[in-house]
PDB file of N, CA and C in Angstrom:
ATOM      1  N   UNK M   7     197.607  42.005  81.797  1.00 53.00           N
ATOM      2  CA  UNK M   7     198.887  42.152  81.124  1.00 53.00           C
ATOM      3  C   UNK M   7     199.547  40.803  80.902  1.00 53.00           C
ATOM      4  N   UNK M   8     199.363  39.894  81.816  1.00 52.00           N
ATOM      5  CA  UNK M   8     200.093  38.704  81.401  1.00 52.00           C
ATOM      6  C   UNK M   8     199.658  37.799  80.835  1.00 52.00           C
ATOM      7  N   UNK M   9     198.451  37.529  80.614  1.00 51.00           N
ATOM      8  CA  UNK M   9     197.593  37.158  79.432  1.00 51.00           C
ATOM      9  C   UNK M   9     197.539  37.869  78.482  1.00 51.00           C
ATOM     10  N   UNK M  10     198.102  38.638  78.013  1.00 56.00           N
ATOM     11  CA  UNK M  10     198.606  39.664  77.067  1.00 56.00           C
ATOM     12  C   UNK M  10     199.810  39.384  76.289  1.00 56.00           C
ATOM     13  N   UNK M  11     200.619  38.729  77.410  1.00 53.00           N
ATOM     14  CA  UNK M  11     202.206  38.815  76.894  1.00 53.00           C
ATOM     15  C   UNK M  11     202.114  36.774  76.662  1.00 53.00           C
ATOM     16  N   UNK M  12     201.317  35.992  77.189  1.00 52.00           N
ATOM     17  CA  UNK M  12     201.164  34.693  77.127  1.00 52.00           C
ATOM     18  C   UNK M  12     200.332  35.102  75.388  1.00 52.00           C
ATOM     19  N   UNK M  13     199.377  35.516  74.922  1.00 56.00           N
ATOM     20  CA  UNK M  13     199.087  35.143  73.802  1.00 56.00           C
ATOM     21  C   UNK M  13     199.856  36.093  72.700  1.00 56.00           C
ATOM     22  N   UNK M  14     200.710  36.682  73.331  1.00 56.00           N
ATOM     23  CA  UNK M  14     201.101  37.509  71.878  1.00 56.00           C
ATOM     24  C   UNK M  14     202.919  36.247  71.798  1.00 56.00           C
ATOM     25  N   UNK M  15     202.996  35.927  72.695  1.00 58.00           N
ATOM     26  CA  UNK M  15     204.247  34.746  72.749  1.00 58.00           C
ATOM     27  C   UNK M  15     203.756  33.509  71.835  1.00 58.00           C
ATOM     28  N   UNK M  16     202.630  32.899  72.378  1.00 58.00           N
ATOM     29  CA  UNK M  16     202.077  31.804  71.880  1.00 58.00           C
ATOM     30  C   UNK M  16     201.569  31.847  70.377  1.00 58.00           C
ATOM     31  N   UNK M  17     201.020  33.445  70.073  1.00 57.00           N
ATOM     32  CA  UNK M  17     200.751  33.365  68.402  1.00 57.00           C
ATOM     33  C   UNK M  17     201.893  33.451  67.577  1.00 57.00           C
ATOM     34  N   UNK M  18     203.161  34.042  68.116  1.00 62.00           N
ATOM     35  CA  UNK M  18     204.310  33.615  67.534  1.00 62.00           C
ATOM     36  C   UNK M  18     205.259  32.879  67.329  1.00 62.00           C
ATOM     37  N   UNK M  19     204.602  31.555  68.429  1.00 74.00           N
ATOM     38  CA  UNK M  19     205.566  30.821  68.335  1.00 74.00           C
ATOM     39  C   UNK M  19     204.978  29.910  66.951  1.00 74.00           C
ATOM     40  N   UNK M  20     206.096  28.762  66.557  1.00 72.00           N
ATOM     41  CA  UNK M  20     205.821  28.239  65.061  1.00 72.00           C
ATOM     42  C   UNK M  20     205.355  27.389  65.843  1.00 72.00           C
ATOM     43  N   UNK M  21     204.935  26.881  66.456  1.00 76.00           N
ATOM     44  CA  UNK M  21     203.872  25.728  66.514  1.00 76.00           C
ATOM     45  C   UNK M  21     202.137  25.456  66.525  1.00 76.00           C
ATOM     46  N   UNK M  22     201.855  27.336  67.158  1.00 78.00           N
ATOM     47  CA  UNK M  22     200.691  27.693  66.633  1.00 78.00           C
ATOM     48  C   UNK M  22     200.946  27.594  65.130  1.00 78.00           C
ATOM     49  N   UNK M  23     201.357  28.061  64.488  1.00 81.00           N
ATOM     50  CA  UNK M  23     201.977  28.587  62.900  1.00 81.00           C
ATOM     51  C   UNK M  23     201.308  27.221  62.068  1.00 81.00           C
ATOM     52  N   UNK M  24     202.077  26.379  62.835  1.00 82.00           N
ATOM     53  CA  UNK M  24     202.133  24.480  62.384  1.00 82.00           C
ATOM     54  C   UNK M  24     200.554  24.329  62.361  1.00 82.00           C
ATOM     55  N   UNK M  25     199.999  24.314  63.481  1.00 85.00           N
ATOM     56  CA  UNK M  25     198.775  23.791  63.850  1.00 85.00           C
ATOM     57  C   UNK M  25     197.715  24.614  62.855  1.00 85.00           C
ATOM     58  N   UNK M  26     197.700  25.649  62.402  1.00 87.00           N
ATOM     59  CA  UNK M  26     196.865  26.191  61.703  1.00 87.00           C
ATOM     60  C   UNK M  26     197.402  25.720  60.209  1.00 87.00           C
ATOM     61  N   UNK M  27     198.314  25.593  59.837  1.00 87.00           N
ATOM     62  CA  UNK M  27     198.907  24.873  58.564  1.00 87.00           C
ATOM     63  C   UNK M  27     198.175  23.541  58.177  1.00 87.00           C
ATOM     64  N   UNK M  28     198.497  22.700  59.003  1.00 90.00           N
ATOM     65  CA  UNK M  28     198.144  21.847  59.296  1.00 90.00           C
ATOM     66  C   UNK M  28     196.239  21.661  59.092  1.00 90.00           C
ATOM     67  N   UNK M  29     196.031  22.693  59.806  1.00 91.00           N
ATOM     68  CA  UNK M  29     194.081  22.884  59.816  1.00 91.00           C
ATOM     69  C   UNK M  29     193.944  22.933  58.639  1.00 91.00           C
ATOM     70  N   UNK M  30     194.381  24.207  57.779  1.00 91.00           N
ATOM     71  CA  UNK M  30     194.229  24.202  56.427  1.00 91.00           C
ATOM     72  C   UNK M  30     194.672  23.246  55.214  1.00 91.00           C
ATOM     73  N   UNK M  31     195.325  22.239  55.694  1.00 92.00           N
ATOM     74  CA  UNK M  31     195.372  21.434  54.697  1.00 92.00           C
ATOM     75  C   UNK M  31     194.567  20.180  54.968  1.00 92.00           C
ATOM     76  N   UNK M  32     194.303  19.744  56.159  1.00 94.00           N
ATOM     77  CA  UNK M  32     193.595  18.712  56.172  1.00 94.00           C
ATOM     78  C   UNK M  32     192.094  19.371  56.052  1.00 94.00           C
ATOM     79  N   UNK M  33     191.899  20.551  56.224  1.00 94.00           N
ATOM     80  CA  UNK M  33     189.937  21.176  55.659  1.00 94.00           C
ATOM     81  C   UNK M  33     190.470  20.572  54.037  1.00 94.00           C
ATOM     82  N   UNK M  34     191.512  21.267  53.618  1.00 93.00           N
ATOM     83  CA  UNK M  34     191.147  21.087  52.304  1.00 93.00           C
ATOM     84  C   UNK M  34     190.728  19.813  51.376  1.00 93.00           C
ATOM     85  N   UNK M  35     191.952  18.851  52.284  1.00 94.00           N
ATOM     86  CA  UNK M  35     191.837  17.841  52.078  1.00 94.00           C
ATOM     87  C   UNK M  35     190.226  17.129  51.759  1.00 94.00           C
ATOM     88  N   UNK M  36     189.902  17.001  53.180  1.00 94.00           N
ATOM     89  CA  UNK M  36     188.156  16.925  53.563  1.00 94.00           C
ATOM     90  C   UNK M  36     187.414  17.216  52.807  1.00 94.00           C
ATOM     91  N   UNK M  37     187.213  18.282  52.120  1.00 93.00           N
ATOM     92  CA  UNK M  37     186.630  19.564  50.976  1.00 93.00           C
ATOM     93  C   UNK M  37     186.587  18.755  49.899  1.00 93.00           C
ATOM     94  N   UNK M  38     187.744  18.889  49.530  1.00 92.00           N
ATOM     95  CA  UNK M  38     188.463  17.804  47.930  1.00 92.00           C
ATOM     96  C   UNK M  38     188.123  16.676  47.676  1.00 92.00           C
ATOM     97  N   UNK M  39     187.665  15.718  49.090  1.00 91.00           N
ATOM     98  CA  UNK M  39     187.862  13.960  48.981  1.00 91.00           C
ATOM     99  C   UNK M  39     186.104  13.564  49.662  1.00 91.00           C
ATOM    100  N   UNK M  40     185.377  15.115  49.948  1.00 92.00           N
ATOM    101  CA  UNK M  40     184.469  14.317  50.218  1.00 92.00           C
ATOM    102  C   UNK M  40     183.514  13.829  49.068  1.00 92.00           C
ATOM    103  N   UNK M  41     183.586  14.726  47.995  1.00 89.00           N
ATOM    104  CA  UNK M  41     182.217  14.110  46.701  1.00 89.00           C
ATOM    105  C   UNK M  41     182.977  12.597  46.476  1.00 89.00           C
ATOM    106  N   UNK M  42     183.847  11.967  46.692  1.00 88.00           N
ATOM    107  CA  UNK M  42     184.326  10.840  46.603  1.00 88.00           C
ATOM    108  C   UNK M  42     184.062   9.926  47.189  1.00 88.00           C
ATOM    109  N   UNK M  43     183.907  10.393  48.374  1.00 90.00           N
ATOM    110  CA  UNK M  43     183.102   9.392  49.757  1.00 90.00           C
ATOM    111  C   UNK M  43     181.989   9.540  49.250  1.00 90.00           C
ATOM    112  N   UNK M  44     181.203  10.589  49.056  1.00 88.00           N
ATOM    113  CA  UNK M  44     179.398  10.065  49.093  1.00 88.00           C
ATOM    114  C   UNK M  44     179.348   9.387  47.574  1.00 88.00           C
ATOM    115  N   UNK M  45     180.011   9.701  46.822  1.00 85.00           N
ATOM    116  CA  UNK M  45     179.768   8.863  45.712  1.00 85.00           C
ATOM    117  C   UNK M  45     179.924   7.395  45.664  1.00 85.00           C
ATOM    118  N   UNK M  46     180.823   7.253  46.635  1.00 84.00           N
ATOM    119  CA  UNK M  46     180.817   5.932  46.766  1.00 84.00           C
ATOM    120  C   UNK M  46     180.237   5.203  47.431  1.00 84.00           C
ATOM    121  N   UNK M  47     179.429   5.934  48.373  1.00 86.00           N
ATOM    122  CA  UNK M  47     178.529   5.347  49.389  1.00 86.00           C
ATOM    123  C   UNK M  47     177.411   5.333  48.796  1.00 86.00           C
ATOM    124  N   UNK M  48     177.108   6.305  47.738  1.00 82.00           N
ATOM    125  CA  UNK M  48     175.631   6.391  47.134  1.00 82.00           C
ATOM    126  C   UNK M  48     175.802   4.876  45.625  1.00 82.00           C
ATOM    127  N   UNK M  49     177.166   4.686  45.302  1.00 80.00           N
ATOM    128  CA  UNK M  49     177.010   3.568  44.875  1.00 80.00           C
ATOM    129  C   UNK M  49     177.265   2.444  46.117  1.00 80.00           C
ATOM    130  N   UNK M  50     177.316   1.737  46.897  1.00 82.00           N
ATOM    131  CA  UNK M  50     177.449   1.117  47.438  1.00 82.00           C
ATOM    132  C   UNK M  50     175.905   0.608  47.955  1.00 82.00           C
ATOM    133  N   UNK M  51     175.389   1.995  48.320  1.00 81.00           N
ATOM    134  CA  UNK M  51     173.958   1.998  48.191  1.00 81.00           C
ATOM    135  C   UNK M  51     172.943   1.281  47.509  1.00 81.00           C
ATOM    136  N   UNK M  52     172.797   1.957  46.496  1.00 78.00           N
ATOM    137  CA  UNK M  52     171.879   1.583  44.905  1.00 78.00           C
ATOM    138  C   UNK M  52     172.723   0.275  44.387  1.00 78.00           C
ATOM    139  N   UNK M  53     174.112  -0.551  44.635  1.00 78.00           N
ATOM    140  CA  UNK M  53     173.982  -1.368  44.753  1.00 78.00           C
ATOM    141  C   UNK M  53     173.682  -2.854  45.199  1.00 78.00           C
ATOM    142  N   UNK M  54     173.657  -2.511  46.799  1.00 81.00           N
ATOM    143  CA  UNK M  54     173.295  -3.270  47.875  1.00 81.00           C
ATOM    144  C   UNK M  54     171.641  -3.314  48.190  1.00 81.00           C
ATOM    145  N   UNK M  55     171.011  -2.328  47.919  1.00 80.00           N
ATOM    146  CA  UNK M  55     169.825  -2.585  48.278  1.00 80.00           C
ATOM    147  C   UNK M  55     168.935  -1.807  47.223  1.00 80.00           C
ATOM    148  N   UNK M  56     169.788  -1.427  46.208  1.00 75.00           N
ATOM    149  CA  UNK M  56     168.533  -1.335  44.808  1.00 75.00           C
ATOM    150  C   UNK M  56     169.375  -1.766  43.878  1.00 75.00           C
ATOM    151  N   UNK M  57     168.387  -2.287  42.904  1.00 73.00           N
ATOM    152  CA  UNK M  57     169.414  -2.787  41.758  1.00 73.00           C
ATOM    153  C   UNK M  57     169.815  -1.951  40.843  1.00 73.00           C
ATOM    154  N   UNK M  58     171.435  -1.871  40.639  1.00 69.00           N
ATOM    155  CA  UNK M  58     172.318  -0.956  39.929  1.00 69.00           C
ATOM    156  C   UNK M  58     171.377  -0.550  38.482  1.00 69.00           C
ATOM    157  N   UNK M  59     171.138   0.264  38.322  1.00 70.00           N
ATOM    158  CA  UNK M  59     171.653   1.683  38.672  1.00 70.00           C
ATOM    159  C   UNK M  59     170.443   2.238  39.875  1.00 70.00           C
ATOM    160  N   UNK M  60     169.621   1.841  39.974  1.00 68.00           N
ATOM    161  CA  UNK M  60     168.671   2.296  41.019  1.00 68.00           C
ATOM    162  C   UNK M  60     168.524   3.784  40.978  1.00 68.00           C
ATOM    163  N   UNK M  61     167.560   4.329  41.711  1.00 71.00           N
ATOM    164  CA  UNK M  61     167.222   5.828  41.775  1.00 71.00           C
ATOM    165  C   UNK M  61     168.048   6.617  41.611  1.00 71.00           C
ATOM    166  N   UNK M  62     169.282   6.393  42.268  1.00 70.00           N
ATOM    167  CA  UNK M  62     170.330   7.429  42.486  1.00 70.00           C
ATOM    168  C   UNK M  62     171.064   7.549  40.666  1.00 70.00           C
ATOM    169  N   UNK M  63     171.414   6.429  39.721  1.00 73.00           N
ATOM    170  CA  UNK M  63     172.168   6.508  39.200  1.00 73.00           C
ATOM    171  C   UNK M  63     171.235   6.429  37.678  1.00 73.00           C
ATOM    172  N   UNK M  64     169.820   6.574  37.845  1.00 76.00           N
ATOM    173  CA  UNK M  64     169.127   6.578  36.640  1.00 76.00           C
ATOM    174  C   UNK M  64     169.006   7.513  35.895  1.00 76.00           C
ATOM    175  N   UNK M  65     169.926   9.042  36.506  1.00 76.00           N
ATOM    176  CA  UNK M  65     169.943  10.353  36.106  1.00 76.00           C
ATOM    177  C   UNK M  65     170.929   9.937  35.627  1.00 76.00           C
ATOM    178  N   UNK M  66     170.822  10.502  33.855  1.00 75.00           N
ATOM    179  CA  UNK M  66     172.163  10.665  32.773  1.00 75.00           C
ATOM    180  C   UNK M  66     173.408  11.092  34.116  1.00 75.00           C
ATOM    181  N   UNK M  67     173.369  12.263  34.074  1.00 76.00           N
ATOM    182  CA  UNK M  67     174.008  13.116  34.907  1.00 76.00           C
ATOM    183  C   UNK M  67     174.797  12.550  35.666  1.00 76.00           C
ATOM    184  N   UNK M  68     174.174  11.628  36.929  1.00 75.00           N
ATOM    185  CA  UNK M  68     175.082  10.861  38.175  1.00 75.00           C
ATOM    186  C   UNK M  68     175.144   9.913  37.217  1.00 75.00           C
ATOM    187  N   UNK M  69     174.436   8.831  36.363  1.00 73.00           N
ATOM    188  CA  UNK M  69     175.580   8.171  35.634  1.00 73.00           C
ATOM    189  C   UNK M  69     176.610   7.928  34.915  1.00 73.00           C
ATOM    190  N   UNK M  70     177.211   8.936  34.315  1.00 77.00           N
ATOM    191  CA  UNK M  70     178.136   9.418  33.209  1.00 77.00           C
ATOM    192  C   UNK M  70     178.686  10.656  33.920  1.00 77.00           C
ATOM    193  N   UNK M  71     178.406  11.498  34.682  1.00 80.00           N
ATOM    194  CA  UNK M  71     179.550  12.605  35.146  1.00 80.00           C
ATOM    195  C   UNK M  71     179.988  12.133  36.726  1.00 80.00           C
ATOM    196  N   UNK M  72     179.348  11.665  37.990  1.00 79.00           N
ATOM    197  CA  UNK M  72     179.389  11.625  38.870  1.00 79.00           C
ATOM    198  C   UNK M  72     181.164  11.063  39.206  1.00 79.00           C
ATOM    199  N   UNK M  73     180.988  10.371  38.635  1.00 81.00           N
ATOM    200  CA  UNK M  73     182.425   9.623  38.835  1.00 81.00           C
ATOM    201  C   UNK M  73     183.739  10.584  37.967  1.00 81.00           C
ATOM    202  N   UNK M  74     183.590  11.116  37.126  1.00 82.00           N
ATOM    203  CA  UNK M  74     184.950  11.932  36.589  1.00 82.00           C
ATOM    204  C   UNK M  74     184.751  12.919  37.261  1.00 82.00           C
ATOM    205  N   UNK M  75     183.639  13.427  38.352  1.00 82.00           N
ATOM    206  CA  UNK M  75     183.918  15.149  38.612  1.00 82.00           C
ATOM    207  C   UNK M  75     184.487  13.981  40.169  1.00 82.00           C
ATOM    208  N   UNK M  76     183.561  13.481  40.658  1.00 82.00           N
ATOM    209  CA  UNK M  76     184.741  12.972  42.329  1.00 82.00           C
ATOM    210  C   UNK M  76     186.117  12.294  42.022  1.00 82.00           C
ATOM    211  N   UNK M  77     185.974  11.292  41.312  1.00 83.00           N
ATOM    212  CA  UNK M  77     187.336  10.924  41.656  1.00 83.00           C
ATOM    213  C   UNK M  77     188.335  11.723  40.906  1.00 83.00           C
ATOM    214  N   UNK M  78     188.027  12.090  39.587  1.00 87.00           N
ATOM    215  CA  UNK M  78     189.565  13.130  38.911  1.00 87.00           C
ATOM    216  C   UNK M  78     189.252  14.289  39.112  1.00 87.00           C
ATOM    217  N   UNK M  79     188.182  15.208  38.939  1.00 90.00           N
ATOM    218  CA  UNK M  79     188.358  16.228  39.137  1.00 90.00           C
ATOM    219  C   UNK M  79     189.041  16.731  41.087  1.00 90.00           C
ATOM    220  N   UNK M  80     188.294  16.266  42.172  1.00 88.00           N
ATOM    221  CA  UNK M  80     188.497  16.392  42.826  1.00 88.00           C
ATOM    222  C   UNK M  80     189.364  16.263  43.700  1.00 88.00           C
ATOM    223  N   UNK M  81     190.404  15.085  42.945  1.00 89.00           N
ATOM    224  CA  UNK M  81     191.486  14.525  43.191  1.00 89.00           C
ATOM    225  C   UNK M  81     192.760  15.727  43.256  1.00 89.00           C
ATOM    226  N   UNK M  82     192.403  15.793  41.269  1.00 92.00           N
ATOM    227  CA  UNK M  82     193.340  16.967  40.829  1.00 92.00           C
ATOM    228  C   UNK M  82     193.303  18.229  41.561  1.00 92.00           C
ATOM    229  N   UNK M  83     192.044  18.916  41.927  1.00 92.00           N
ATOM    230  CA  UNK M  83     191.839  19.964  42.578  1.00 92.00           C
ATOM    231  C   UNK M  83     192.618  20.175  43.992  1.00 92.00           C
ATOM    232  N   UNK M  84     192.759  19.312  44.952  1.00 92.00           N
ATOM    233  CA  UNK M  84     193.401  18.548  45.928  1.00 92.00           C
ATOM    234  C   UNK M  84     195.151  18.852  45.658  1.00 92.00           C
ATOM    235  N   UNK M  85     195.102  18.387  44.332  1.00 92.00           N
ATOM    236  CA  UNK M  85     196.759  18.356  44.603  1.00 92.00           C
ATOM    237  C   UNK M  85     197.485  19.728  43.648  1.00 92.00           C
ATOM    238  N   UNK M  86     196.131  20.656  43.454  1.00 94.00           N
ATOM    239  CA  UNK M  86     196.245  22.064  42.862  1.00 94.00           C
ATOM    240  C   UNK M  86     196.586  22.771  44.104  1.00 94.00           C
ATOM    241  N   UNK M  87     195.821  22.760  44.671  1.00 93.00           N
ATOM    242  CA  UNK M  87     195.707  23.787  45.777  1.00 93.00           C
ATOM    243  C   UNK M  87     196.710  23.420  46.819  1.00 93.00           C
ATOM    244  N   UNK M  88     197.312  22.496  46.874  1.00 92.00           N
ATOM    245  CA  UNK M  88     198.372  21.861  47.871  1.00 92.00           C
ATOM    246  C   UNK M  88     199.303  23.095  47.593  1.00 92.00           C
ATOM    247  N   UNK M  89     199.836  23.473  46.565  1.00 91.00           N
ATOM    248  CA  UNK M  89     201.158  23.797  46.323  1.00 91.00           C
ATOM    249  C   UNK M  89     200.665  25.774  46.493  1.00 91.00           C
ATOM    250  N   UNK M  90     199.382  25.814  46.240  1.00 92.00           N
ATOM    251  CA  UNK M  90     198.957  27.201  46.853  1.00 92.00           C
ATOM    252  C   UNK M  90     199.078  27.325  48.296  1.00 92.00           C
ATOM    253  N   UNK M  91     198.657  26.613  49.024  1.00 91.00           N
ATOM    254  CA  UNK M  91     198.409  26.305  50.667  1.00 91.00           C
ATOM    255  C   UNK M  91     199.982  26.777  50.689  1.00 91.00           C
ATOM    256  N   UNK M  92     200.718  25.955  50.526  1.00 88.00           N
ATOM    257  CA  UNK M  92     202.333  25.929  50.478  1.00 88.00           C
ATOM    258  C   UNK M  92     202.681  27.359  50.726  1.00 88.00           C
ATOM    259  N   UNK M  93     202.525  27.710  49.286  1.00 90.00           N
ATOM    260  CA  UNK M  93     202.859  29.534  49.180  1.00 90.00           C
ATOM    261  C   UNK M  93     202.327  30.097  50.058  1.00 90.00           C
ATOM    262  N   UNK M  94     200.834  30.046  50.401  1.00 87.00           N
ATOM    263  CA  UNK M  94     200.481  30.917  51.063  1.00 87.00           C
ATOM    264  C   UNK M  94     200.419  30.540  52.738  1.00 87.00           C
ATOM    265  N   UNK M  95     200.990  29.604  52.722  1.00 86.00           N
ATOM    266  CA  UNK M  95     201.844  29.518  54.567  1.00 86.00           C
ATOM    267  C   UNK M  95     202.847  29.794  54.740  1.00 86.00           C
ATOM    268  N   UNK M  96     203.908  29.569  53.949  1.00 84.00           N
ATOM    269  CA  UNK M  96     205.422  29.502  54.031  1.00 84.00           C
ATOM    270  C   UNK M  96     206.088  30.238  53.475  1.00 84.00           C
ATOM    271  N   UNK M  97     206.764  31.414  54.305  1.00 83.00           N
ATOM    272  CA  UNK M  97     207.026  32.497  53.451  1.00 83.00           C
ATOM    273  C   UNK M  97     208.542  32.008  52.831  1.00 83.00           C
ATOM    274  N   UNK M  98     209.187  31.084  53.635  1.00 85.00           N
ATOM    275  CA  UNK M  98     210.415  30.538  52.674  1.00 85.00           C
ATOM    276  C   UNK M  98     209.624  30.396  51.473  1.00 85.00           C
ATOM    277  N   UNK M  99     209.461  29.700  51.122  1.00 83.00           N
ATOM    278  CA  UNK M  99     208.364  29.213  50.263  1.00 83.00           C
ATOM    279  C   UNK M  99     208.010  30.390  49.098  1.00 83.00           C
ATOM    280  N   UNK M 100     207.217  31.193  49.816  1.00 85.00           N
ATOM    281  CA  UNK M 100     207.001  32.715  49.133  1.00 85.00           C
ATOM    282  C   UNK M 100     208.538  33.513  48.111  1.00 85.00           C
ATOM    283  N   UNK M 101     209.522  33.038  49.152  1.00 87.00           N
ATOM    284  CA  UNK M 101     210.590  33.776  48.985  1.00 87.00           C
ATOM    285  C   UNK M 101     211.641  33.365  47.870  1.00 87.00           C
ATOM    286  N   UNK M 102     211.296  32.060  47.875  1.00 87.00           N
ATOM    287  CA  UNK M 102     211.846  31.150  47.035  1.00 87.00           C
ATOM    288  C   UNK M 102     211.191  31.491  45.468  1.00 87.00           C
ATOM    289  N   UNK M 103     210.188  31.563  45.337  1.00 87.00           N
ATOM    290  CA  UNK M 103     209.798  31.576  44.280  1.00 87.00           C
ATOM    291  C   UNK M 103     209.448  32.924  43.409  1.00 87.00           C
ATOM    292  N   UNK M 104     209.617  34.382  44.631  1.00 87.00           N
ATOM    293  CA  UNK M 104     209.942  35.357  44.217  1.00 87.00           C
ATOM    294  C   UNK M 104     211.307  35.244  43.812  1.00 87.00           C
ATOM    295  N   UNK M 105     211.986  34.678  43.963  1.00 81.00           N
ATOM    296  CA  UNK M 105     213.421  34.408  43.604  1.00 81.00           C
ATOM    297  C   UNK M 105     214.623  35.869  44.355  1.00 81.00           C
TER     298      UNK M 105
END
């Protein structure tokens, strides 16, 4: 029973609330910003120890799309879903915009 009444206290308090908020925006974050990191590591790569464009970047494909889908698309996507996360944590938030 009192491990009962300790987690039904603790899932209501807002700081669990926070901490899972929090989880979900920095996954998303992570999610959003990683084709950005390996892209840049896979150029950093093929430039340091093959000569540009090297294996990685001799595909049309990673040479001409690689870079507009990580850095803008993924960017933008990032700061799409921010304002969803928002809504769908914060019921002020929710409430506000049901008006």
């Amino acid at each position: 029973r009192l491990l009962r009444k300790i987690s039904r206290s603790r899932k209501g308090s807002w700081k669990y609330k926070a901490s899972y908020t929090m989880s979900y925006f920095t996954i998303t974050f992570l999610v959003c910003n990683f084709p950005t990191f390996a892209n840049n590591v896979c150029y950093t790569l093929a430039t340091a120890v093959y000569h540009y464009p090297g294996p990685i970047y001799r595909h049309s494909f990673m040479f001409f799309y690689s870079w507009i889908i990580s850095e803008i698309f993924c960017t933008v996507l990032n700061a799409a879903l921010n304002p969803l996360l928002y809504y769908y944590r914060m019921r002020e938030m929710r409430q506000w915009v049901r008006g």
